[in-house]
PDB file of C-alpha atoms and ligand atoms in Angstrom:
ATOM      1  CA  MET A1419      88.662 141.429 170.982  1.00  0.00           C
ATOM      2  CA  GLU A1420      86.203 143.329 172.909  1.00  0.00           C
ATOM      3  CA  ILE A1421      88.318 146.257 173.042  1.00  0.00           C
ATOM      4  CA  LEU A1422      89.327 146.303 169.349  1.00  0.00           C
ATOM      5  CA  LYS A1423      85.265 146.200 168.812  1.00  0.00           C
ATOM      6  CA  LYS A1424      85.021 148.979 171.131  1.00  0.00           C
ATOM      7  CA  PHE A1425      87.499 150.738 169.299  1.00  0.00           C
ATOM      8  CA  ALA A1426      86.263 150.343 165.922  1.00  0.00           C
ATOM      9  CA  SER A1427      82.759 151.619 166.945  1.00  0.00           C
ATOM     10  CA  GLN A1428      84.537 154.849 168.017  1.00  0.00           C
ATOM     11  CA  PHE A1429      84.679 156.009 164.221  1.00  0.00           C
ATOM     12  CA  GLY A1430      80.697 156.322 164.325  1.00  0.00           C
ATOM     13  CA  LYS A1431      80.386 158.338 167.098  1.00  0.00           C
ATOM     14  CA  PRO A1432      83.684 158.912 169.314  1.00  0.00           C
ATOM     15  CA  GLU A1433      83.175 159.158 173.118  1.00  0.00           C
ATOM     16  CA  GLY A1434      85.507 158.952 175.811  1.00  0.00           C
ATOM     17  CA  ILE A1435      89.238 158.029 176.007  1.00  0.00           C
ATOM     18  CA  LEU A1436      89.097 155.503 173.236  1.00  0.00           C
ATOM     19  CA  GLY A1437      86.817 158.315 171.041  1.00  0.00           C
ATOM     20  CA  ASN A1438      89.875 160.598 171.757  1.00  0.00           C
ATOM     21  CA  ILE A1439      92.034 158.336 170.193  1.00  0.00           C
ATOM     22  CA  ALA A1440      89.953 157.424 167.347  1.00  0.00           C
ATOM     23  CA  GLY A1441      89.932 161.286 166.642  1.00  0.00           C
ATOM     24  CA  ARG A1442      93.617 161.720 166.428  1.00  0.00           C
ATOM     25  CA  LEU A1443      93.860 158.735 164.143  1.00  0.00           C
ATOM     26  CA  MET A1444      91.461 160.196 161.817  1.00  0.00           C
ATOM     27  CA  ALA A1445      93.286 163.591 162.069  1.00  0.00           C
ATOM     28  CA  SER A1446      96.824 161.836 161.267  1.00  0.00           C
ATOM     29  CA  THR A1447      95.178 159.619 158.386  1.00  0.00           C
ATOM     30  CA  GLY A1448      92.377 161.387 156.711  1.00  0.00           C
ATOM     31  CA  VAL A1449      94.244 164.491 155.237  1.00  0.00           C
ATOM     32  CA  GLN A1450      94.014 163.274 151.570  1.00  0.00           C
ATOM     33  CA  LYS A1451      90.486 162.144 151.432  1.00  0.00           C
ATOM     34  CA  ASN A1452      89.201 165.587 152.903  1.00  0.00           C
ATOM     35  CA  LYS A1453      91.529 167.388 150.719  1.00  0.00           C
ATOM     36  CA  TRP A1454      90.259 165.262 147.747  1.00  0.00           C
ATOM     37  CA  THR A1455      86.586 166.146 148.834  1.00  0.00           C
ATOM     38  CA  VAL A1456      87.100 169.854 149.045  1.00  0.00           C
ATOM     39  CA  SER A1457      88.897 169.935 145.794  1.00  0.00           C
ATOM     40  CA  LEU A1458      86.023 168.505 144.158  1.00  0.00           C
ATOM     41  CA  LEU A1459      83.688 171.207 145.420  1.00  0.00           C
ATOM     42  CA  ASN A1460      85.656 174.110 143.861  1.00  0.00           C
ATOM     43  CA  ILE A1461      85.061 176.278 146.989  1.00  0.00           C
ATOM     44  CA  GLN A1462      84.997 179.902 146.095  1.00  0.00           C
ATOM     45  CA  SER A1463      86.093 182.605 148.952  1.00  0.00           C
ATOM     46  CA  THR A1464      82.510 183.731 149.310  1.00  0.00           C
ATOM     47  CA  ASP A1465      81.047 180.640 149.535  1.00  0.00           C
ATOM     48  CA  ASN A1466      78.956 179.485 152.466  1.00  0.00           C
ATOM     49  CA  VAL A1467      79.998 175.725 153.513  1.00  0.00           C
ATOM     50  CA  LEU A1468      78.302 173.093 155.501  1.00  0.00           C
ATOM     51  CA  GLU A1469      79.984 170.252 156.641  1.00  0.00           C
ATOM     52  CA  ILE A1470      78.093 166.935 158.260  1.00  0.00           C
ATOM     53  CA  GLY A1471      80.477 165.067 160.507  1.00  0.00           C
ATOM     54  CA  PHE A1472      83.413 167.247 160.829  1.00  0.00           C
ATOM     55  CA  GLY A1473      85.081 164.844 163.264  1.00  0.00           C
ATOM     56  CA  PRO A1474      88.605 166.088 164.429  1.00  0.00           C
ATOM     57  CA  GLY A1475      87.915 169.190 161.932  1.00  0.00           C
ATOM     58  CA  VAL A1476      90.466 168.682 159.437  1.00  0.00           C
ATOM     59  CA  ALA A1477      88.259 169.647 156.663  1.00  0.00           C
ATOM     60  CA  THR A1478      86.996 172.441 158.602  1.00  0.00           C
ATOM     61  CA  GLU A1479      90.752 173.954 158.250  1.00  0.00           C
ATOM     62  CA  LEU A1480      91.228 173.509 154.891  1.00  0.00           C
ATOM     63  CA  VAL A1481      87.743 175.371 153.765  1.00  0.00           C
ATOM     64  CA  SER A1482      88.441 177.763 156.329  1.00  0.00           C
ATOM     65  CA  ASN A1483      91.888 178.857 154.496  1.00  0.00           C
ATOM     66  CA  VAL A1484      89.790 179.465 151.507  1.00  0.00           C
ATOM     67  CA  ILE A1485      86.729 181.002 152.244  1.00  0.00           C
ATOM     68  CA  HIS A1486      87.078 184.773 153.215  1.00  0.00           C
ATOM     69  CA  GLU A1487      83.738 186.387 152.843  1.00  0.00           C
ATOM     70  CA  GLY A1488      81.893 183.015 153.281  1.00  0.00           C
ATOM     71  CA  HIS A1489      81.207 180.995 156.141  1.00  0.00           C
ATOM     72  CA  TYR A1490      81.531 177.630 157.063  1.00  0.00           C
ATOM     73  CA  VAL A1491      79.061 175.777 159.467  1.00  0.00           C
ATOM     74  CA  GLY A1492      79.745 172.416 160.829  1.00  0.00           C
ATOM     75  CA  ILE A1493      77.795 169.782 162.485  1.00  0.00           C
ATOM     76  CA  ASP A1494      78.518 166.518 164.429  1.00  0.00           C
ATOM     77  CA  TYR A1495      76.875 164.846 167.195  1.00  0.00           C
ATOM     78  CA  SER A1496      80.034 163.832 169.060  1.00  0.00           C
ATOM     79  CA  LYS A1497      80.972 165.824 172.107  1.00  0.00           C
ATOM     80  CA  VAL A1498      84.595 164.474 172.069  1.00  0.00           C
ATOM     81  CA  MET A1499      84.771 165.578 168.185  1.00  0.00           C
ATOM     82  CA  LEU A1500      83.287 169.043 168.738  1.00  0.00           C
ATOM     83  CA  GLN A1501      86.239 169.681 171.576  1.00  0.00           C
ATOM     84  CA  GLN A1502      88.601 168.242 169.139  1.00  0.00           C
ATOM     85  CA  ALA A1503      87.649 170.399 165.829  1.00  0.00           C
ATOM     86  CA  LYS A1504      87.685 173.467 168.302  1.00  0.00           C
ATOM     87  CA  ASN A1505      91.126 173.225 169.318  1.00  0.00           C
ATOM     88  CA  ARG A1506      92.290 172.891 166.036  1.00  0.00           C
ATOM     89  CA  ASN A1507      90.476 175.664 164.522  1.00  0.00           C
ATOM     90  CA  LYS A1508      90.374 178.085 167.410  1.00  0.00           C
ATOM     91  CA  GLU A1509      91.540 181.173 165.404  1.00  0.00           C
ATOM     92  CA  ALA A1510      88.856 180.710 162.707  1.00  0.00           C
ATOM     93  CA  ILE A1511      86.256 180.587 165.243  1.00  0.00           C
ATOM     94  CA  GLN A1512      87.414 183.727 166.831  1.00  0.00           C
ATOM     95  CA  GLU A1513      87.420 185.428 163.533  1.00  0.00           C
ATOM     96  CA  GLY A1514      83.763 184.296 163.019  1.00  0.00           C
ATOM     97  CA  LYS A1515      84.327 182.613 160.099  1.00  0.00           C
ATOM     98  CA  VAL A1516      83.816 179.087 161.403  1.00  0.00           C
ATOM     99  CA  THR A1517      80.761 177.838 163.655  1.00  0.00           C
ATOM    100  CA  LEU A1518      80.823 174.114 165.008  1.00  0.00           C
ATOM    101  CA  LYS A1519      77.607 172.734 166.433  1.00  0.00           C
ATOM    102  CA  LEU A1520      76.729 169.738 168.426  1.00  0.00           C
ATOM    103  CA  GLU A1521      73.958 168.316 166.464  1.00  0.00           C
ATOM    104  CA  GLU A1522      72.558 165.020 164.909  1.00  0.00           C
ATOM    105  CA  VAL A1523      72.153 165.320 161.130  1.00  0.00           C
ATOM    106  CA  SER A1524      68.565 164.328 161.297  1.00  0.00           C
ATOM    107  CA  ASN A1525      67.911 167.482 163.345  1.00  0.00           C
ATOM    108  CA  VAL A1526      70.146 169.645 160.945  1.00  0.00           C
ATOM    109  CA  PRO A1527      68.773 173.174 161.874  1.00  0.00           C
ATOM    110  CA  SER A1528      67.941 176.140 159.740  1.00  0.00           C
ATOM    111  CA  PHE A1529      70.669 178.744 159.646  1.00  0.00           C
ATOM    112  CA  GLU A1530      70.402 182.510 158.723  1.00  0.00           C
ATOM    113  CA  LEU A1531      72.340 181.630 155.328  1.00  0.00           C
ATOM    114  CA  LYS A1532      71.867 179.257 153.006  1.00  0.00           C
ATOM    115  CA  PHE A1533      74.580 176.927 151.762  1.00  0.00           C
ATOM    116  CA  ASP A1534      76.439 177.041 148.370  1.00  0.00           C
ATOM    117  CA  LYS A1535      78.307 173.801 149.201  1.00  0.00           C
ATOM    118  CA  VAL A1536      77.608 170.904 151.409  1.00  0.00           C
ATOM    119  CA  PHE A1537      80.062 168.052 152.248  1.00  0.00           C
ATOM    120  CA  SER A1538      80.814 164.924 154.267  1.00  0.00           C
ATOM    121  CA  VAL A1539      83.468 162.784 154.334  1.00  0.00           C
ATOM    122  CA  ASN A1540      82.971 158.903 155.838  1.00  0.00           C
ATOM    123  CA  SER A1541      79.929 160.182 157.597  1.00  0.00           C
ATOM    124  CA  ILE A1542      76.795 158.846 155.736  1.00  0.00           C
ATOM    125  CA  ILE A1543      77.445 155.341 156.634  1.00  0.00           C
ATOM    126  CA  PHE A1544      76.566 156.160 160.083  1.00  0.00           C
ATOM    127  CA  TRP A1545      73.001 158.074 159.432  1.00  0.00           C
ATOM    128  CA  GLU A1546      70.159 156.320 160.145  1.00  0.00           C
ATOM    129  CA  ASP A1547      68.009 157.725 157.650  1.00  0.00           C
ATOM    130  CA  PRO A1548      70.226 159.460 154.973  1.00  0.00           C
ATOM    131  CA  VAL A1549      67.336 160.265 152.687  1.00  0.00           C
ATOM    132  CA  LYS A1550      65.309 162.274 155.265  1.00  0.00           C
ATOM    133  CA  SER A1551      68.422 163.908 156.232  1.00  0.00           C
ATOM    134  CA  LEU A1552      69.651 164.587 152.764  1.00  0.00           C
ATOM    135  CA  LYS A1553      66.121 166.210 152.001  1.00  0.00           C
ATOM    136  CA  LYS A1554      66.445 168.776 155.238  1.00  0.00           C
ATOM    137  CA  ILE A1555      69.953 169.388 154.210  1.00  0.00           C
ATOM    138  CA  ARG A1556      68.440 170.496 150.588  1.00  0.00           C
ATOM    139  CA  GLN A1557      66.096 172.933 152.191  1.00  0.00           C
ATOM    140  CA  ILE A1558      69.070 174.673 153.516  1.00  0.00           C
ATOM    141  CA  MET A1559      70.918 174.902 150.172  1.00  0.00           C
ATOM    142  CA  LYS A1560      70.877 177.567 147.789  1.00  0.00           C
ATOM    143  CA  PRO A1561      69.535 176.641 144.231  1.00  0.00           C
ATOM    144  CA  ASN A1562      72.330 175.038 142.239  1.00  0.00           C
ATOM    145  CA  GLY A1563      74.144 174.493 145.546  1.00  0.00           C
ATOM    146  CA  LEU A1564      76.459 171.612 145.339  1.00  0.00           C
ATOM    147  CA  ILE A1565      76.773 168.444 147.679  1.00  0.00           C
ATOM    148  CA  ALA A1566      79.691 165.982 147.808  1.00  0.00           C
ATOM    149  CA  LEU A1567      79.522 162.914 149.732  1.00  0.00           C
ATOM    150  CA  THR A1568      82.680 160.856 150.130  1.00  0.00           C
ATOM    151  CA  VAL A1569      83.265 157.429 151.381  1.00  0.00           C
ATOM    152  CA  LEU A1570      86.494 155.391 151.949  1.00  0.00           C
ATOM    153  CA  PRO A1571      85.392 152.200 153.654  1.00  0.00           C
ATOM    154  CA  TYR A1572      88.048 150.844 155.869  1.00  0.00           C
ATOM    155  CA  MET A1573      86.190 148.360 157.746  1.00  0.00           C
ATOM    156  CA  LYS A1574      87.704 144.705 157.969  1.00  0.00           C
ATOM    157  CA  GLY A1575      86.850 142.743 154.625  1.00  0.00           C
ATOM    158  CA  ALA A1576      86.156 145.902 152.745  1.00  0.00           C
ATOM    159  CA  THR A1577      86.873 145.298 148.958  1.00  0.00           C
ATOM    160  CA  GLU A1578      86.467 147.376 145.764  1.00  0.00           C
ATOM    161  CA  GLU A1579      82.651 145.675 145.685  1.00  0.00           C
ATOM    162  CA  THR A1580      82.061 147.285 148.852  1.00  0.00           C
ATOM    163  CA  SER A1581      83.226 150.834 147.448  1.00  0.00           C
ATOM    164  CA  LYS A1582      81.023 150.257 144.558  1.00  0.00           C
ATOM    165  CA  LYS A1583      77.945 149.038 146.406  1.00  0.00           C
ATOM    166  CA  LEU A1584      78.298 152.002 148.839  1.00  0.00           C
ATOM    167  CA  GLY A1585      78.728 154.561 145.681  1.00  0.00           C
ATOM    168  CA  LYS A1586      75.534 153.298 144.338  1.00  0.00           C
ATOM    169  CA  ASP A1587      73.394 153.465 147.500  1.00  0.00           C
ATOM    170  CA  ILE A1588      74.888 157.332 147.718  1.00  0.00           C
ATOM    171  CA  VAL A1589      73.746 157.968 144.364  1.00  0.00           C
ATOM    172  CA  SER A1590      70.077 156.276 145.114  1.00  0.00           C
ATOM    173  CA  TYR A1591      69.976 158.521 148.397  1.00  0.00           C
ATOM    174  CA  LEU A1592      70.729 161.511 146.499  1.00  0.00           C
ATOM    175  CA  GLU A1593      68.175 160.855 143.647  1.00  0.00           C
ATOM    176  CA  GLN A1594      65.445 159.965 146.248  1.00  0.00           C
ATOM    177  CA  ALA A1595      66.089 163.314 148.131  1.00  0.00           C
ATOM    178  CA  GLY A1596      65.752 165.433 144.755  1.00  0.00           C
ATOM    179  CA  PHE A1597      69.367 166.234 143.824  1.00  0.00           C
ATOM    180  CA  SER A1598      69.956 166.290 140.129  1.00  0.00           C
ATOM    181  CA  ASN A1599      73.504 166.067 137.629  1.00  0.00           C
ATOM    182  CA  ILE A1600      74.523 163.320 140.341  1.00  0.00           C
ATOM    183  CA  LYS A1601      78.102 162.131 139.429  1.00  0.00           C
ATOM    184  CA  THR A1602      80.528 159.723 141.061  1.00  0.00           C
ATOM    185  CA  GLU A1603      84.163 160.428 141.198  1.00  0.00           C
ATOM    186  CA  LEU A1604      86.680 157.855 142.376  1.00  0.00           C
ATOM    187  CA  LYS A1605      90.274 157.892 143.623  1.00  0.00           C
ATOM    188  CA  LYS A1606      92.554 155.163 144.348  1.00  0.00           C
ATOM    189  CA  LYS A1607      93.275 154.686 147.909  1.00  0.00           C
ATOM    190  CA  LYS A1608      94.244 152.270 150.225  1.00  0.00           C
ATOM    191  CA  PRO A1609      92.545 149.761 151.147  1.00  0.00           C
ATOM    192  CA  VAL A1610      90.259 150.264 148.550  1.00  0.00           C
ATOM    193  CA  THR A1611      88.861 152.849 145.774  1.00  0.00           C
ATOM    194  CA  ALA A1612      87.345 156.140 147.616  1.00  0.00           C
ATOM    195  CA  ILE A1613      84.253 157.127 146.021  1.00  0.00           C
ATOM    196  CA  CYS A1614      82.577 160.965 145.838  1.00  0.00           C
ATOM    197  CA  VAL A1615      79.288 161.108 144.759  1.00  0.00           C
ATOM    198  CA  LEU A1616      78.285 164.922 143.760  1.00  0.00           C
ATOM    199  CA  GLY A1617      74.739 166.269 143.177  1.00  0.00           C
ATOM    200  CA  VAL A1618      73.159 169.479 142.434  1.00  0.00           C
ATOM    201  CA  ASN A1619      70.214 171.289 144.344  1.00  0.00           C
ATOM    202  CA  SER A1620      68.312 172.264 141.105  1.00  0.00           C
TER     203      SER A1620
HETATM  204  C1  LIG B1204      84.598 158.409 160.598  1.00  0.00           C
HETATM  205  S1  LIG B1204      84.395 159.816 161.349  1.00  0.00           S
HETATM  206  C2  LIG B1204      84.926 160.682 159.968  1.00  0.00           C
HETATM  207  C3  LIG B1204      85.244 162.158 160.487  1.00  0.00           C
HETATM  208  C4  LIG B1204      85.975 163.076 159.451  1.00  0.00           C
HETATM  209  N1  LIG B1204      84.818 163.676 158.230  1.00  0.00           N
HETATM  210  C5  LIG B1204      87.137 163.001 158.651  1.00  0.00           C
HETATM  211  O1  LIG B1204      87.155 162.587 157.878  1.00  0.00           O
HETATM  212  O2  LIG B1204      88.122 162.791 159.534  1.00  0.00           O
HETATM  213  C6  LIG B1204      82.579 160.183 161.332  1.00  0.00           C
HETATM  214  C7  LIG B1204      82.219 161.437 161.948  1.00  0.00           C
HETATM  215  O3  LIG B1204      80.596 161.626 161.738  1.00  0.00           O
HETATM  216  C8  LIG B1204      79.999 161.926 163.036  1.00  0.00           C
HETATM  217  N2  LIG B1204      78.505 161.511 162.718  1.00  0.00           N
HETATM  218  C9  LIG B1204      78.042 160.090 162.314  1.00  0.00           C
HETATM  219  N3  LIG B1204      76.697 160.153 162.359  1.00  0.00           N
HETATM  220  C10 LIG B1204      76.485 161.445 162.728  1.00  0.00           C
HETATM  221  C11 LIG B1204      74.921 161.818 162.521  1.00  0.00           C
HETATM  222  N4  LIG B1204      74.343 160.975 162.626  1.00  0.00           N
HETATM  223  N5  LIG B1204      74.985 163.114 163.080  1.00  0.00           N
HETATM  224  C12 LIG B1204      75.842 163.856 163.110  1.00  0.00           C
HETATM  225  N6  LIG B1204      77.251 163.328 163.162  1.00  0.00           N
HETATM  226  C13 LIG B1204      77.227 162.217 162.804  1.00  0.00           C
HETATM  227  C14 LIG B1204      80.609 160.983 163.803  1.00  0.00           C
HETATM  228  O4  LIG B1204      80.473 161.607 165.314  1.00  0.00           O
HETATM  229  C15 LIG B1204      82.246 161.281 163.188  1.00  0.00           C
HETATM  230  O5  LIG B1204      82.727 162.526 164.088  1.00  0.00           O
END
């Protein structure tokens, strides 16, 4: 049981051998929810895009295939995930289209560029102070920039109620951080409905 608990905890901050395995599992099972989130952002070739909690770098790859004049920046606080995402996105990094950084979301730095689109998939549930971090993120977004925060609860015992509650919490975080035009999108998934909450930096 102890090893199972240890493994489950690896999804919040993958570390060591178990973290490596968790990252591989995320990469093989997480493609659809990442594709869905990226599709909701309607990313354009010129967009600058920020992702928080890129994990194994699946969405990094999806976004870098779309942006040509824009730039993708990803931050994640796990060294193991940084390495996996770097391996998966070697070419785009070499081309200068993708930057991956080891960083905790509460310390999200300023960049030379401002972001048109920001997103995160199954990461916000692990952030210590989501409102504080979202306020910081808003500072580095362009006016009218769009944010998309997706959660698909996969923890033991998760129900449709869990999804609904998480969705409501994220709406509230975005409101408190000053985002507007907030809307919630749903997608039937297993084990329960996935939720993506979108907001505009206006
Ligand atoms: C469950 S994984 C999801 C990974 C990826 N988005 C996906 O869908 O495959 C959560 C990721 O968020 C990262 N993360 C969690 N809390 C974070 C924080 N406070 N700051 C930066 N990264 C964080 C973890 O290291 C992990 O890579």
